[in-house]
Each structure stands twice: as C-alpha cells, then as structure tokens.
Tab-separated table of C-alpha atoms (C1' of nucleotides) in Angstrom:
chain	number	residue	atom	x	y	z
A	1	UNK	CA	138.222	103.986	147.894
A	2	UNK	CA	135.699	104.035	144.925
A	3	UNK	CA	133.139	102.349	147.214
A	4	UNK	CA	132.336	106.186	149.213
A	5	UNK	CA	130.856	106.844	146.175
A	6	UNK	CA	128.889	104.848	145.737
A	7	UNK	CA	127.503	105.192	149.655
A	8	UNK	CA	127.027	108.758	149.529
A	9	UNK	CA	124.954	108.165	146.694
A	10	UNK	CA	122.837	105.754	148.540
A	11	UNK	CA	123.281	102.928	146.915
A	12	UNK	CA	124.122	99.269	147.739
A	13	UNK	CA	127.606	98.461	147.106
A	14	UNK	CA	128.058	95.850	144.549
A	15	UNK	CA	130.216	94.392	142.238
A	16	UNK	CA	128.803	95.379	138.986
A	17	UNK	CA	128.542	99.033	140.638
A	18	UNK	CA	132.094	99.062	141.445
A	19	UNK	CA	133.122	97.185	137.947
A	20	UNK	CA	131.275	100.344	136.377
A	21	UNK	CA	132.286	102.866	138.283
A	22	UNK	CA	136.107	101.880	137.389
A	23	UNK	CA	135.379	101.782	133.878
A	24	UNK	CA	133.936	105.207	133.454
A	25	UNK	CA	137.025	106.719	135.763
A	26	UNK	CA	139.729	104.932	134.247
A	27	UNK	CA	138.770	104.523	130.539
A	28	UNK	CA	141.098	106.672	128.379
A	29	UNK	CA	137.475	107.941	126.714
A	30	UNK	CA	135.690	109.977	129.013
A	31	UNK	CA	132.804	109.809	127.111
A	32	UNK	CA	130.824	105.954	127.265
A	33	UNK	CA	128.078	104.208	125.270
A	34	UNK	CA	126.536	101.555	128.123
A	35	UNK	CA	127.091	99.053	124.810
A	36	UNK	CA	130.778	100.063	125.228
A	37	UNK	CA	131.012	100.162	128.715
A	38	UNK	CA	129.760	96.386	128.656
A	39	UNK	CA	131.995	95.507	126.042
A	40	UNK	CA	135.108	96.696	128.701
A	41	UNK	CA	132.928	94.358	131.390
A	42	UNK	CA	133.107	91.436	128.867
A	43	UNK	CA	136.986	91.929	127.692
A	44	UNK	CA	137.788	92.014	131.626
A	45	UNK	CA	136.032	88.722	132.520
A	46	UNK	CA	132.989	90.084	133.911
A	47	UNK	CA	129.603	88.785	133.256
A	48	UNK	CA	127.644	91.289	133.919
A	49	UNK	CA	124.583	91.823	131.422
A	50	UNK	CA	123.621	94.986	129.624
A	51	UNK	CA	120.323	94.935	131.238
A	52	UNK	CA	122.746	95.900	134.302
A	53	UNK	CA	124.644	98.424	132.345
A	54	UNK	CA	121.719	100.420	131.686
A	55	UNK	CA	120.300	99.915	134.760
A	56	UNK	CA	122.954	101.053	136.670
A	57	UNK	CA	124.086	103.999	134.625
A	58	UNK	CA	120.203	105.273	134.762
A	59	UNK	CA	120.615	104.924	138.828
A	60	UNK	CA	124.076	106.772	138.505
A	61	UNK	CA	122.712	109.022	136.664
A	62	UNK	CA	119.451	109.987	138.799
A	63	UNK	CA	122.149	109.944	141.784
A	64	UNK	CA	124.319	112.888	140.618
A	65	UNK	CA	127.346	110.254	139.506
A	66	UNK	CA	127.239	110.243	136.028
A	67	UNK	CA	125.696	112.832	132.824
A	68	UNK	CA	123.941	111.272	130.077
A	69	UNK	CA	124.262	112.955	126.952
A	70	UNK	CA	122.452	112.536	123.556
A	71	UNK	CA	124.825	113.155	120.688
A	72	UNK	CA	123.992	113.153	117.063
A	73	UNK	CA	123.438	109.209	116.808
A	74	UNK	CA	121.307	106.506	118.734
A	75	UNK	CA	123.033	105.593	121.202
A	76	UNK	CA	123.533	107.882	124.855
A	77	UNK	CA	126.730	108.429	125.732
A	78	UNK	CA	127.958	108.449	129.689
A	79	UNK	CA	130.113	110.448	131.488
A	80	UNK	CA	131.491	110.883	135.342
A	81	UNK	CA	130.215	114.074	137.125
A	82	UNK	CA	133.565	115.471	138.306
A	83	UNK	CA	132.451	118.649	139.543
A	84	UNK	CA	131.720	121.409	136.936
A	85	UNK	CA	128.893	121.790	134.421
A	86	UNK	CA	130.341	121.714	130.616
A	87	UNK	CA	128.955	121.434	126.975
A	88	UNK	CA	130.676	119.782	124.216
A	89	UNK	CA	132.893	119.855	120.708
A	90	UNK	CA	132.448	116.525	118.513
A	91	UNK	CA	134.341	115.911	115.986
A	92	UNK	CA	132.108	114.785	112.733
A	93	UNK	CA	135.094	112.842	111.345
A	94	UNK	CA	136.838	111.029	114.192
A	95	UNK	CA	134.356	111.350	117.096
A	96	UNK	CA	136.202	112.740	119.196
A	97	UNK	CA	134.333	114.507	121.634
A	98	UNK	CA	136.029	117.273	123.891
A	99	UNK	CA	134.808	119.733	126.415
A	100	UNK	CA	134.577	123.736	127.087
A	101	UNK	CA	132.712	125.896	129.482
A	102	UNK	CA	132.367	129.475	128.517
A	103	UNK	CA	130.711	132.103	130.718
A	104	UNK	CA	129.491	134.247	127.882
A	105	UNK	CA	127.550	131.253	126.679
A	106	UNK	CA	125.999	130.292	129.687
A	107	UNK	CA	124.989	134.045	130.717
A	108	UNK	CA	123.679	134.909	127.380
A	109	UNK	CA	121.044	131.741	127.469
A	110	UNK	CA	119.570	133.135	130.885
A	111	UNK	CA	119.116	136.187	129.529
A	112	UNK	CA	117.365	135.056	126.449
A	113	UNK	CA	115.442	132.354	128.709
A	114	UNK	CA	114.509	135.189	130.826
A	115	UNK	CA	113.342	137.776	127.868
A	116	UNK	CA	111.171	134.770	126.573
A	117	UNK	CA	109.562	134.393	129.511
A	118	UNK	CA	111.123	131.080	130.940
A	119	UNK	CA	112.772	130.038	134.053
A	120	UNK	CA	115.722	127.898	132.675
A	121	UNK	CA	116.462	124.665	134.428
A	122	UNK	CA	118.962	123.281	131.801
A	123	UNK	CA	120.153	123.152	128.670
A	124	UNK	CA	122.083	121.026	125.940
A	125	UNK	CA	124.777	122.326	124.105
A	126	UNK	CA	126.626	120.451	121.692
A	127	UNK	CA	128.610	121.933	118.434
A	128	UNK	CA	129.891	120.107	115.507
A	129	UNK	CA	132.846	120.283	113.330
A	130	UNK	CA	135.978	118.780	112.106
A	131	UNK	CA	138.779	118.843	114.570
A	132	UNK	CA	142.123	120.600	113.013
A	133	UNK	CA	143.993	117.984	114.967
A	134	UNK	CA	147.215	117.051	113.284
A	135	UNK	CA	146.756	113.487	115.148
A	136	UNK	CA	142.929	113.096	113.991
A	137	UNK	CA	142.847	109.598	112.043
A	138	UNK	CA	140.316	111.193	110.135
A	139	UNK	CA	141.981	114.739	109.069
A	140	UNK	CA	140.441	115.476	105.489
A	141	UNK	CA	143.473	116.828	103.153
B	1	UNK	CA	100.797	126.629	95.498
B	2	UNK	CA	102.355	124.984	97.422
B	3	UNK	CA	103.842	122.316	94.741
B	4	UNK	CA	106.192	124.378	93.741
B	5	UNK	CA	108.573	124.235	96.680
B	6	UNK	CA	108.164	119.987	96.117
B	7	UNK	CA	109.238	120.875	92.403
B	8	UNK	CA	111.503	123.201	93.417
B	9	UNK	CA	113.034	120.653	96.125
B	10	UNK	CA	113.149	118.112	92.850
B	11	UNK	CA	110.745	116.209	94.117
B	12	UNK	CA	107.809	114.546	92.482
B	13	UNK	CA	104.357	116.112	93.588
B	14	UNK	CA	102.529	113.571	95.209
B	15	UNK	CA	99.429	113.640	97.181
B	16	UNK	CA	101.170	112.183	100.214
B	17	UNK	CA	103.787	114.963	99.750
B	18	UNK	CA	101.416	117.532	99.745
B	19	UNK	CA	99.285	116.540	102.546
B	20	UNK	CA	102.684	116.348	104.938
B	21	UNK	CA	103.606	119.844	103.467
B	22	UNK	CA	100.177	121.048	104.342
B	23	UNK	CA	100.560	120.062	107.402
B	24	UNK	CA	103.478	121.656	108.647
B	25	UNK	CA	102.190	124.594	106.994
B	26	UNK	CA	99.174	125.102	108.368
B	27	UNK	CA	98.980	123.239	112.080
B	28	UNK	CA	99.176	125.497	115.274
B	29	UNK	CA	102.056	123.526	116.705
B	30	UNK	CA	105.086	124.223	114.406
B	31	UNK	CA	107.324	121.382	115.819
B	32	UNK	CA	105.282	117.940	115.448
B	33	UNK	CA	106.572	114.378	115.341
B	34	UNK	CA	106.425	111.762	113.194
B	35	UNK	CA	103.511	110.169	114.961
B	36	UNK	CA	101.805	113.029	115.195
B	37	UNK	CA	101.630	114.202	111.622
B	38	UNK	CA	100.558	110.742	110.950
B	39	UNK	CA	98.202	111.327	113.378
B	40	UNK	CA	96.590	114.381	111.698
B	41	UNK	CA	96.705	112.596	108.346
B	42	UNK	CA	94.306	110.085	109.941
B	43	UNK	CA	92.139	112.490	111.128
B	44	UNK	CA	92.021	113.982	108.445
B	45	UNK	CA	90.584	111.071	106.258
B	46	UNK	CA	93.864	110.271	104.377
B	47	UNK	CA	94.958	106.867	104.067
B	48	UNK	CA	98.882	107.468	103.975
B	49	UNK	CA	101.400	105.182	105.210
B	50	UNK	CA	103.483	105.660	108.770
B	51	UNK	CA	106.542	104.334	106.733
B	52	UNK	CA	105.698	106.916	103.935
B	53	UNK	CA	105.610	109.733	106.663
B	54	UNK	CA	109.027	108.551	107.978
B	55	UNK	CA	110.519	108.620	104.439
B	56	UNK	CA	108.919	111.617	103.263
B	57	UNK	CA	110.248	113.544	105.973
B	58	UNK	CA	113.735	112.574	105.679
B	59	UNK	CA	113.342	113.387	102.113
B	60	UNK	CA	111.858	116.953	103.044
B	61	UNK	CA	114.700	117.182	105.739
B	62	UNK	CA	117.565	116.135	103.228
B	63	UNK	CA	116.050	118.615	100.559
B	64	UNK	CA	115.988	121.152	102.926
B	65	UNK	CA	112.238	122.323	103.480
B	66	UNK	CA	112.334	120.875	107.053
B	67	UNK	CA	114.588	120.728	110.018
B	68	UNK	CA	114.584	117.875	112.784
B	69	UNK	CA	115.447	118.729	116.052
B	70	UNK	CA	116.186	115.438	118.816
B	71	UNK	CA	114.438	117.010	122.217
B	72	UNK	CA	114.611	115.250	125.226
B	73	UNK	CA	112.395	112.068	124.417
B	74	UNK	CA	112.564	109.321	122.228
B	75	UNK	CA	110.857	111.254	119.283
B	76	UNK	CA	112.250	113.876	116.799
B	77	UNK	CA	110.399	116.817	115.756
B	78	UNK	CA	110.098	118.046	112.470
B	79	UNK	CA	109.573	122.294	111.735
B	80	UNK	CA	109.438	123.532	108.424
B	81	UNK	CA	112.652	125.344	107.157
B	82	UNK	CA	111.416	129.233	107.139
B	83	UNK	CA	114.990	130.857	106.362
B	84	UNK	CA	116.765	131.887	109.212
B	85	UNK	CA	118.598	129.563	111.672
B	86	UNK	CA	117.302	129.448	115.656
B	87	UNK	CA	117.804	127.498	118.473
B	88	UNK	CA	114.978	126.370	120.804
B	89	UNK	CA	113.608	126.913	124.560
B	90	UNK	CA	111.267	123.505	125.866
B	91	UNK	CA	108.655	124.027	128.545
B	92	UNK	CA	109.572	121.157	131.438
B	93	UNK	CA	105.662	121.896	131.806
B	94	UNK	CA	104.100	121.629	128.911
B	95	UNK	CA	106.429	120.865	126.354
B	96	UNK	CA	105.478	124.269	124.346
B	97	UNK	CA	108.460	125.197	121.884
B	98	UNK	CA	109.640	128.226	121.286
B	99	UNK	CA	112.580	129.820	119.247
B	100	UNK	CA	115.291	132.484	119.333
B	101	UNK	CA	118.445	133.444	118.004
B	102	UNK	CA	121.063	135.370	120.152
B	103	UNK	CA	124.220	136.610	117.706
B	104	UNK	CA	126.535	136.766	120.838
B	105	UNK	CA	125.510	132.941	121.784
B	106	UNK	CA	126.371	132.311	117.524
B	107	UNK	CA	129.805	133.789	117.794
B	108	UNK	CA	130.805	132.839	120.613
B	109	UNK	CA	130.242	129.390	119.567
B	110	UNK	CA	132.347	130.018	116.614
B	111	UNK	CA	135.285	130.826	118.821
B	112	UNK	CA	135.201	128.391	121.517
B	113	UNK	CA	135.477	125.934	118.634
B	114	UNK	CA	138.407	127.879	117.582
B	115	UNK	CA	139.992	127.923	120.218
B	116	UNK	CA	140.014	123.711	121.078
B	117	UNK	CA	141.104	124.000	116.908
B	118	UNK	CA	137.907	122.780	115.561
B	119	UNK	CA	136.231	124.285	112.391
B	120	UNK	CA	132.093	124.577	113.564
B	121	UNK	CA	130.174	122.944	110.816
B	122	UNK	CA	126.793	122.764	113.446
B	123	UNK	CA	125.346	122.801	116.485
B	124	UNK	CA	122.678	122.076	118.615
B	125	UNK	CA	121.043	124.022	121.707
B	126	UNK	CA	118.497	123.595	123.571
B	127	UNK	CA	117.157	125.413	126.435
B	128	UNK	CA	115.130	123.702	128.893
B	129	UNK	CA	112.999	125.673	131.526
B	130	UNK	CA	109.320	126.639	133.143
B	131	UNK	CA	107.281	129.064	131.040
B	132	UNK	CA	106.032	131.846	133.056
B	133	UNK	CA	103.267	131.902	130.452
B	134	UNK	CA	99.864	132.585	132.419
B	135	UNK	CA	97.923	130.844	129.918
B	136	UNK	CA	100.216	127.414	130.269
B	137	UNK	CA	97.982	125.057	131.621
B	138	UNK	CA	100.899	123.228	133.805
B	139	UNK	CA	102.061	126.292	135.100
B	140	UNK	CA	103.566	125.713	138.998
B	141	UNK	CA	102.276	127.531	141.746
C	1	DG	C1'	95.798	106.526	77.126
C	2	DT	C1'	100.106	103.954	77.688
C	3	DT	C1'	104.496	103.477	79.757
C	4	DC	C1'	107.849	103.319	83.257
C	5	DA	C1'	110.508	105.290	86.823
C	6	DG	C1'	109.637	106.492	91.042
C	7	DA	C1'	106.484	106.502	95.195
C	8	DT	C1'	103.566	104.175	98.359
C	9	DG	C1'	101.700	100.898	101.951
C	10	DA	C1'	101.911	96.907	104.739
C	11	DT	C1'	104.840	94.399	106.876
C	12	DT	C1'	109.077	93.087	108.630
C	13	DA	C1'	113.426	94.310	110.564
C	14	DA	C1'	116.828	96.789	113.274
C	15	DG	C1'	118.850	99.286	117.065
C	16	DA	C1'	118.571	101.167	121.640
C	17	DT	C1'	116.659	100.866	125.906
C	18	DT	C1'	113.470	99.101	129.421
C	19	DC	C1'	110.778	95.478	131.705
C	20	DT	C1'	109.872	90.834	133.813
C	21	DC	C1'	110.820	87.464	136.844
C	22	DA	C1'	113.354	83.738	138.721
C	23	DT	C1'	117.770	83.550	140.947
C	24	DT	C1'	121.614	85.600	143.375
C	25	DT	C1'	124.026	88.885	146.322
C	26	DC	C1'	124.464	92.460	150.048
C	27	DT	C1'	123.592	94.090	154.606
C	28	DA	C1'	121.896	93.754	158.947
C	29	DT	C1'	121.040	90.835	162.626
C	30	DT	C1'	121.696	86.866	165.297
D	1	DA	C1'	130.147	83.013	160.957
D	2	DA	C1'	125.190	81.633	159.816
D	3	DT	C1'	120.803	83.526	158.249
D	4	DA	C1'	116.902	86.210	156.706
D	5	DG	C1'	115.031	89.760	153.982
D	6	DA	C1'	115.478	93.300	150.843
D	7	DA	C1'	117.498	94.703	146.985
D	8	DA	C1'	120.162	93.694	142.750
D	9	DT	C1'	121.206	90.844	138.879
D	10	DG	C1'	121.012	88.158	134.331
D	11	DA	C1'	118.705	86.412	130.439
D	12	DG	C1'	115.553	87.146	127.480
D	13	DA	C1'	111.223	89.213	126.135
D	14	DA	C1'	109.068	93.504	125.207
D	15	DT	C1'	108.813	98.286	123.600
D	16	DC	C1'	109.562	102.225	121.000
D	17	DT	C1'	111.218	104.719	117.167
D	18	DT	C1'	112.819	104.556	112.752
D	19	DA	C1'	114.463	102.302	108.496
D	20	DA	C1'	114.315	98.493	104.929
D	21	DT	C1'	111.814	95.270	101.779
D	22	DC	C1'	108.934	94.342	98.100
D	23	DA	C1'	104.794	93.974	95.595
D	24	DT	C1'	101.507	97.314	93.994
D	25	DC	C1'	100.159	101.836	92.558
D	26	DT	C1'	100.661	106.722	90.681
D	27	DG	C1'	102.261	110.698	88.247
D	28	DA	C1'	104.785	112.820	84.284
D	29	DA	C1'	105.913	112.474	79.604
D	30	DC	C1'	105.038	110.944	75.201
DNA sequence: GTTCAGATGATTAAGATTCTCATTTCTATT
DNA sequence: AATAGAAATGAGAATCTTAATCATCTGAAC
C-alpha cells in the first residue's frame, strides 16, 4: 500500500497525499506539471486546490519522493524518485521527455568540478533535440 | 567601438543599447540578471526603462551577442556571447559562476542522444557544488 | 532640420508559484 | 466511538519575473 510511503517520509497521511501520489505513479507521463497533475485531480472528482498541489509536491520533494525539474519553459515539471539518479532527452517538437544515465557523463563532471576547484553536490543535465521517432506527432519531413 | 557589433547585430544604435552592452562588457561579474543590470544602469545615472532592459536583452540574446542561462532561482542570467560554447559550475555558497568545456562530456552527449534516436540540437548543464576557493567569503569550515 | 520607422518608458498584464488565514481533517487519547 | 489538538487544506490574495500595450521620443536618412 501507497500509504508506507508516505509514512516513511514522515508525513501525515491524507487524501490529497494519496490522490497525488497515485497520479504521479500511474500517469502514462512520468514527467508532471503540478497544473497538470491538478487537472487529473479535477477530471477524477477531486477538489483539491492547486495551492495543495504545489504544496504537496514541494513537501514530496524536500522528502526524497519526488524530483523537480526545470525544463526549457515556465512551468516545473515532477517526477517519482524510483531509485536511480538520471538526466534527460526532450524532444523540441513533441515534448516528449525521456531518460538516460551514462557513467562517462557523470565521471567526467567530477573531474572537471574537481580541476576547478569545486566540491560538486549536483548537477542538471538536460539535452535538446528532435526525436527520430517514427510515432512522434510532430516528426518534421 | 563598440556600436559596431549593435550594427553588425542589425540593430539600431541606441543609447540604451549601448549602456546594456557596456555593461556586460565591462562589469566584474560576467553572468548578471535582469535586475541587476538595471540595477547598475541606475547607479550609474541612466534613466532607462526595466521593460527596455527585458526587451533589449532578448533582442541581444535572439541576435546572438548574449546567452541566457536559467540557474537555480527564479532569475535568468545574461553573459555576453564570446565565441566558444561552455557549460557552467554554481557555488551553493556564494553563487560565483564559473565556466568550462570538457570535449568528452560534448560527445558523449551527442551519442547518448543517438542512441534513444534523437538528433541533439542543445543542451543545458549545470554543475552545482562548494568552491574550495580560499578567498570565497561563504566558504564552510 | 524634417520625417518616420523604430525604440523607449511607464504602466498594466500574464503566468507560475507561494502565502494567508479561516475551516477542515488526521491522529492520538480518552 | 467521541474528542481535542496539531497539522493540512482551499480559496483567494500576494509575489516575482517577464512580456505586452501604447503614447511619446529618438536616431538615421534625406
């Protein structure tokens, strides 16, 4: 049950938690605006307010349950922490946003961190291109 | 003279224009915000427009003579476009920028996107860290 | 120096996110 | 199960950054 979660990561247990939770680990889109996210609340029959989104996804996020990630655009998008770090591939024409992990990548930036004198902490990663995707909705000719 | 990259840019030289260019030309931090250049412009006795500092920008950025980089934070950062391409390290201290370029970290890039059939149009990194920098005034004990 | 397109400044507007505060909901305890 | 107290919620206001509007001004060309 979805509820452990939500436990472990010390907080109370309540319905627009739970709603939430379900959202991000059932929508086909891994990848979540909090606008989104309380559009699925309001097409369900929840009325739960987008004051509460944010809220919630900033507490998820601060617990270790969720990333926040700042695309190219306004808005933050949100996505469940299942485990391993990744960066990300959007697509500029459909959106689509997919995800890779590549040791080279990640080894390199210590180095350079290190060479420039800085103890890395983190990092954002985030390339851009057109996806060759025979399916993409968008595929220029 | 400066002008002529406005002229060259196809812009029209305009005082407001030049004092911006100045600016990022000549102040010690080479990554400023919006606000900030504003900021300086005050100082420095001109009477020019927030809205005209927003606009001129984007018309700097879209001609090419600047970049803007999205940081963690609410504001963007302009740096004026000096020919080769970099990627950035942030201070968690004290938010000094610096910037490097790693070929390995370029091509690998290249062919991670490959790989999940994406052609790379752009990208975004951003290293986040402590500076071991003696002289950084927020430096951790 | 006049003209006129283009630029500017002040203000308003827009979009995303956070804050406020009265009301409601959990959890722990009877 | 009833209740009390702390924490969470919802609605709307507030904030912050950036962009749009529009009347006025400026720079380049004649």
């Amino acid at each position: 049950m979805e509820t452990n979660n939500l436990k472990k990561a010390g907080l109370k247990v309540t319905l627009p938690r739970m709603k939430i939770l379900e959202i991000l680990e059932t929508s086909e889109t891994r990848h979540l605006s909090a606008e989104a996210i309380y559009r699925e609340l309001l097409d369900s029959g929840e009325e739960i307010g987008l004051a509460t989104v944010y809220r919630v996804l900033t507490q998820f996020e601060a617990a270790g349950l969720v990333c926040r990630l700042h695309l190219e655009g306004n808005q933050a998008v949100f996505e469940l922490e299942r485990g391993g770090h990744h960066d990300h591939i959007v697509c500029n024409q459909c959106g689509r946003v997919e995800e890779f992990f590549d040791e080279t990548i990640e080894r390199r930036q210590s180095e350079v961190a290190q060479q420039h004198g800085f103890s890395i902490k983190d990092h954002a990663l985030v390339l851009y291109g057109d996806c060759l995707d025979s399916a993409c909705p968008y595929r220029p000719a």
